[in-house]
Amino acid sequence: MNEQARYIISTMEGYLAHPYHTTPAGATAIELHQALSAAVVDAIAPDWAESRRRHWEHRHAYYLSAEFLVGRAVYNNLLCLGLTGEVDALLREKGTSLSALEEIEDAALGNGGLGRLAACFLDSAATLDLPLDGYGIRYRNGLFKQGIADGFQTELPDDWASSGDPWSVRAEGDVVEVAYGDGPVRAVPYDMPILGYGTGNIGTLRLWQAEGEGAAPISGTLYPDDSDEAGKLLRLKQEYFFTSASLQDILRRYEGEGRDLARFAEHNALQLNDTHPALAIPELIRLLSVRGMDFDGAFKIARRVFSYTNHTIMAEALETWPKGLVERAVPGMFAIIEAIDARLAADLTARGVDEGTAVRMAIVQDGKAHMAYLSVYAGRYVNGVARLHTEILKDDLLKDWYALWPERFQNKTNGITQRRWLALCNPPLAALITELLGSEAWLTDLSALRGLERYAGDDNVLSRFLDIKADRRAALARFAGEKYGITLDPGTIFDVQCKRLHEYKRQLLNILAILELYFELKEGSLTDFTPTTFLFAGKSAPGYRRAKGIIKLIHAVGTLIAADEAVSPYLKVAFLPNYNVSQAEYLMAAADVSEQISTAGTEASGTGNMKLMANGAVTLGTLDGANVEIIEEAGPEAEYIFGAHVEEIREKADSYDPNALYQSDHRIRRVLDALVDGTLDDGGTGAFRELYDSLLEGASWHRPDQYYLLLDFGRYLDKKLQVNRDYRDRLAFARKGWRNVASCGKFSSDRAVREYARDIWHIEPIEA
Ligand code: 26Q
C-alpha cells in the first residue's frame, strides 16, 4: 500500500480526533471532507512550495479571470496524486468510503463555459509543468442554486464555503490595498493548489477576498451573465478589485526579486479571460507610473504583456463602461483609458485611416469605454476560441482591427481536461481505454485515443462500450432519483442538452421538436420509435424572463407527456435542477446524444460538446462553434449535422419571414399553436404567449425569431428522427460513439494550453 496514502489517512485521523472528536466511521461528510482535504494539503505542501519557487525563476504567465468554475476538488486531487483507489480502500477499512463526499458542495465561482475553461486551463498547465497561475475573486456566494417550484426556476444563494473550504490557504502576509473613490479596501488572498497529474508540479489559484468596513459586497456575489443596472457599479468595483490586487501582487514579487521594471514584459505574460479583467491595462500603466515610469514606457510594456481572449460575438454581451461610473468608482482609470484612446487616434491618423473608420474604432464612444477595443489595441494578441469564431471576429466584430493589425489575431480552439471529464467522471470507460491501449499515456496525451480506431470494427469491444454506457445511464438515474426524486429509465436513449439557458442556444427548438414528436406518436403517424429520455439541465440568469419561460415550457411539455399513457412509455422529458460541475460529471458519461443546436454563428465554441464527445455521445448539432472541428475530427458519419450555415443566415438576415413558415408548415403551426391554445399551462403567467410572440411578432428589441428556430425546425426534426432510427442498430450506433471517443484528442485543454504557451505567452515547461 502506498506510503503517501497511509500518511494522508493517518493525518486525516489525527484531524478527525482533534478538533472533531470523531473517527472516519463516525464523521459527518463535512468533517471527513475537512480532515481528508487538510491531510492532502499537508502532504503536498513541500511540493507546492517548491513548484512556486521554480515558477518564479522563469518567465511566467498569469490567467486573470473573474470566474473559475472549479467544482469539487477532492476527487480530482486524489486522482492527480494517483491515490483514489488506495484512499478509498483505506477509508473502507475504517468503515466509510470516498462516496461519502458526494454531499460536498461544488465551488461554483463561475457562470458556465468561460469559468470552467479557466479551471481546465489551470489543470492542464499544472500537468504540463508550465509556469501559469490563476487570479480571480473568492466570491462568498457562487452561482445561485437553482430550484424548481411548479416548473419555475427559483434561486437561492450559494454559500459554498459554509461547509468549510479546506482547499484554500489564507495568505495573510500578502494582503494588498485596493483604492476606490470612496476609500481603500483590503484584498486578502486565498490560495488553492492546482495539482498536476502524475507530476509533483502544483500551480496556484489565488482568489481575492474583500475585507474591511463595508467592503464585503465587493467579493460578495458572482454576477450572473446578464447584469441589471443596479449591479453595474458593484460589478465594476469587482473587476477593478481583483485586477488591481493581482497586479500589485505580481509587481511586488517581481520587484522583490530585485528585477528591473523596464524589463517586466520580458518576464511576464498576462491573459485577459474576456474583458472582465481589462481594467488591468490602465491599472498596470498607473502602477508603473507611480513607480516613476512615463506613460509611453508604461504603455509599451502593457502592449507586450497583455493578451485578450474573446468568448462572445453577441453585441449585448460586449462590455462598455460609462465615463461617469468609472470616474466615480475607480479614480484615475478613465483618464488613462482616454490617454490610450488619444494614442489610438493619432496612430490611426498616421496610418491614413479614414475618419469614419477611426470613429468606429474609438475606444471611447458616446462617453463609454469599449473594453474589447481597449484590449485589442493595448495588448499583444487577441484570440477567438474556435476556428469559426475567430473567423467571425476577423471579418465581422473586429474587422477594422484585423485590417490594421492582422498579426495580432490568433485562433485557440478550446479544450477540456480529460482527467476530470473522462478519467474521473467515467471510470469504466477509462479502464477500457487503458486496457485496449495498454497504457495510461492518454491521460496526458489525449491524441493517443486515435489508437482506439482499430477497435471500431470489433463487435466485442463495441458491446463492452454499450454496457458501459448502460452502466453510466444507471448511475445518472440513481443520482437523479436520490437527489431530486426524478425517475429515469436507463433502458432508454439519453438525449442530453445541458448548458446555460439562452435563446441563442435554442433549448426552445429542442422542446418544440419534442412536442411535435409527442403529437406524432399520439396520432400514430410515428411508429417504431425507440423510447427516449430527453434530458435538460441549465440555469437561466435570474432576470432573463424569456429563458425562465423556456424552463417552464420544458416542464409543461414533460407534464403533458407524462400524463399520457399512450405516449409516455416512449417519450420522457426530464429537467435536472441545479446544473453544476458535479452533475455534469454524471451527465457527460451517461449521454448517448449530445444536443449542440445553437444558431450558426452564435456559440463561440462550446465545451460541453467536447466533454460529451469524449464520453462517446454522438453530436446532434449545427455547424457552429467547435462543432465544426468536432465533425472534422470524427468524420461526418459519426455525427448528425443539420441546419442553416453561417452564410445562409447572413443572406437571409433581411428577408427572413418566420410567419411564412408558420403558414406553410403544419408541424410548425401545431407546436406553436399549442403554446397559446390551452394545450400547455404556464400557470397564468403569459410566458408561453410571450415565447410565441418572440417567434412570430418580435419585440421592441428584436425581429421575430431572431435565432432562426423556424428556419431550422424541419431539418432538425428530421435529424432527430434519424438518430432514433439509427439507434436501433446498436452496434452501428455504438461505432459512431466509439469514433467520437477515438477522435476527441484535439479537444484536450493540454493541447489548447500548449498552444497558448507557445504562441501567446512564450513560456516553456519547467524541467524538474
Ligand atoms: C458580463 C457583464 C456583467 C456581468 C456578467 C457578464 C458575463 C459573465 C459571464 C458575460 C459573459 C459571461 C460568460 C460567457 C461564457 O461563458 N462564454 C462561453 O465561453 C466558453 C468558453 O470559451 C465558450 O465555449 C462558449 O461558447 C461561450 O458561450
PDB file of C-alpha atoms in Angstrom, residues 599-687:
ATOM      1  CA  THR A 599     -27.894  29.181 -34.333  1.00  0.00           C
ATOM      2  CA  ALA A 600     -24.877  29.054 -36.633  1.00  0.00           C
ATOM      3  CA  GLY A 601     -22.520  31.903 -35.770  1.00  0.00           C
ATOM      4  CA  THR A 602     -23.687  32.437 -32.185  1.00  0.00           C
ATOM      5  CA  GLU A 603     -21.878  29.908 -29.962  1.00  0.00           C
ATOM      6  CA  ALA A 604     -18.245  30.934 -29.754  1.00  0.00           C
ATOM      7  CA  SER A 605     -17.053  27.380 -29.163  1.00  0.00           C
ATOM      8  CA  GLY A 606     -18.919  25.301 -26.639  1.00  0.00           C
ATOM      9  CA  THR A 607     -17.026  22.922 -24.383  1.00  0.00           C
ATOM     10  CA  GLY A 608     -19.850  20.637 -23.231  1.00  0.00           C
ATOM     11  CA  ASN A 609     -19.837  19.382 -26.820  1.00  0.00           C
ATOM     12  CA  MET A 610     -16.231  18.213 -26.255  1.00  0.00           C
ATOM     13  CA  LYS A 611     -16.972  16.564 -22.896  1.00  0.00           C
ATOM     14  CA  LEU A 612     -19.875  14.644 -24.391  1.00  0.00           C
ATOM     15  CA  MET A 613     -17.785  13.622 -27.386  1.00  0.00           C
ATOM     16  CA  ALA A 614     -15.018  12.269 -25.148  1.00  0.00           C
ATOM     17  CA  ASN A 615     -17.571  10.090 -23.403  1.00  0.00           C
ATOM     18  CA  GLY A 616     -18.873   8.657 -26.654  1.00  0.00           C
ATOM     19  CA  ALA A 617     -22.055  10.618 -27.350  1.00  0.00           C
ATOM     20  CA  VAL A 618     -22.861  11.462 -30.953  1.00  0.00           C
ATOM     21  CA  THR A 619     -23.433  15.138 -31.709  1.00  0.00           C
ATOM     22  CA  LEU A 620     -26.798  16.282 -32.970  1.00  0.00           C
ATOM     23  CA  GLY A 621     -25.793  19.766 -33.904  1.00  0.00           C
ATOM     24  CA  THR A 622     -25.387  22.754 -36.162  1.00  0.00           C
ATOM     25  CA  LEU A 623     -22.271  23.950 -37.925  1.00  0.00           C
ATOM     26  CA  ASP A 624     -21.419  26.302 -35.109  1.00  0.00           C
ATOM     27  CA  GLY A 625     -18.505  26.938 -32.753  1.00  0.00           C
ATOM     28  CA  ALA A 626     -16.251  23.961 -32.183  1.00  0.00           C
ATOM     29  CA  ASN A 627     -18.881  21.577 -33.605  1.00  0.00           C
ATOM     30  CA  VAL A 628     -17.267  22.292 -36.962  1.00  0.00           C
ATOM     31  CA  GLU A 629     -13.949  20.941 -35.710  1.00  0.00           C
ATOM     32  CA  ILE A 630     -15.587  18.002 -33.916  1.00  0.00           C
ATOM     33  CA  ILE A 631     -17.058  16.891 -37.235  1.00  0.00           C
ATOM     34  CA  GLU A 632     -13.718  17.388 -38.903  1.00  0.00           C
ATOM     35  CA  GLU A 633     -12.021  15.136 -36.346  1.00  0.00           C
ATOM     36  CA  ALA A 634     -14.630  12.371 -36.086  1.00  0.00           C
ATOM     37  CA  GLY A 635     -15.917  12.465 -39.652  1.00  0.00           C
ATOM     38  CA  PRO A 636     -19.447  13.477 -40.682  1.00  0.00           C
ATOM     39  CA  GLU A 637     -20.677   9.865 -40.488  1.00  0.00           C
ATOM     40  CA  ALA A 638     -20.171   9.906 -36.743  1.00  0.00           C
ATOM     41  CA  GLU A 639     -22.423  12.947 -36.146  1.00  0.00           C
ATOM     42  CA  TYR A 640     -25.861  14.288 -37.027  1.00  0.00           C
ATOM     43  CA  ILE A 641     -25.498  17.717 -38.532  1.00  0.00           C
ATOM     44  CA  PHE A 642     -28.355  19.894 -39.690  1.00  0.00           C
ATOM     45  CA  GLY A 643     -29.445  23.450 -40.236  1.00  0.00           C
ATOM     46  CA  ALA A 644     -28.508  26.719 -41.825  1.00  0.00           C
ATOM     47  CA  HIS A 645     -24.833  27.624 -42.184  1.00  0.00           C
ATOM     48  CA  VAL A 646     -23.469  30.991 -41.146  1.00  0.00           C
ATOM     49  CA  GLU A 647     -23.599  32.159 -44.766  1.00  0.00           C
ATOM     50  CA  GLU A 648     -27.210  31.109 -45.224  1.00  0.00           C
ATOM     51  CA  ILE A 649     -28.147  33.017 -42.122  1.00  0.00           C
ATOM     52  CA  ARG A 650     -26.270  36.096 -43.214  1.00  0.00           C
ATOM     53  CA  GLU A 651     -28.002  36.032 -46.600  1.00  0.00           C
ATOM     54  CA  LYS A 652     -31.417  35.506 -45.029  1.00  0.00           C
ATOM     55  CA  ALA A 653     -30.977  38.232 -42.451  1.00  0.00           C
ATOM     56  CA  ASP A 654     -33.066  40.819 -44.283  1.00  0.00           C
ATOM     57  CA  SER A 655     -35.686  38.674 -45.960  1.00  0.00           C
ATOM     58  CA  TYR A 656     -36.378  36.045 -43.321  1.00  0.00           C
ATOM     59  CA  ASP A 657     -40.091  35.547 -42.764  1.00  0.00           C
ATOM     60  CA  PRO A 658     -40.952  33.169 -39.915  1.00  0.00           C
ATOM     61  CA  ASN A 659     -44.676  33.856 -40.415  1.00  0.00           C
ATOM     62  CA  ALA A 660     -44.498  32.376 -43.887  1.00  0.00           C
ATOM     63  CA  LEU A 661     -43.006  29.202 -42.376  1.00  0.00           C
ATOM     64  CA  TYR A 662     -45.749  29.158 -39.790  1.00  0.00           C
ATOM     65  CA  GLN A 663     -48.342  29.313 -42.574  1.00  0.00           C
ATOM     66  CA  SER A 664     -46.765  26.732 -44.832  1.00  0.00           C
ATOM     67  CA  ASP A 665     -45.550  24.096 -42.362  1.00  0.00           C
ATOM     68  CA  HIS A 666     -48.313  22.329 -40.475  1.00  0.00           C
ATOM     69  CA  ARG A 667     -45.864  20.918 -37.908  1.00  0.00           C
ATOM     70  CA  ILE A 668     -44.611  24.370 -37.006  1.00  0.00           C
ATOM     71  CA  ARG A 669     -48.177  25.604 -36.801  1.00  0.00           C
ATOM     72  CA  ARG A 670     -49.265  22.856 -34.487  1.00  0.00           C
ATOM     73  CA  VAL A 671     -46.421  23.209 -31.974  1.00  0.00           C
ATOM     74  CA  LEU A 672     -46.650  26.990 -31.905  1.00  0.00           C
ATOM     75  CA  ASP A 673     -50.424  26.922 -31.558  1.00  0.00           C
ATOM     76  CA  ALA A 674     -50.009  24.580 -28.589  1.00  0.00           C
ATOM     77  CA  LEU A 675     -48.235  27.440 -26.797  1.00  0.00           C
ATOM     78  CA  VAL A 676     -51.340  29.591 -26.876  1.00  0.00           C
ATOM     79  CA  ASP A 677     -54.418  27.354 -27.261  1.00  0.00           C
ATOM     80  CA  GLY A 678     -54.552  25.907 -23.759  1.00  0.00           C
ATOM     81  CA  THR A 679     -52.692  22.662 -24.513  1.00  0.00           C
ATOM     82  CA  LEU A 680     -49.900  23.771 -22.196  1.00  0.00           C
ATOM     83  CA  ASP A 681     -50.210  25.510 -18.875  1.00  0.00           C
ATOM     84  CA  ASP A 682     -47.853  28.347 -17.954  1.00  0.00           C
ATOM     85  CA  GLY A 683     -49.549  28.948 -14.636  1.00  0.00           C
ATOM     86  CA  GLY A 684     -51.287  32.041 -15.918  1.00  0.00           C
ATOM     87  CA  THR A 685     -48.050  33.982 -16.360  1.00  0.00           C
ATOM     88  CA  GLY A 686     -48.347  34.609 -20.082  1.00  0.00           C
ATOM     89  CA  ALA A 687     -44.869  33.185 -20.501  1.00  0.00           C
TER      90      ALA A 687
END
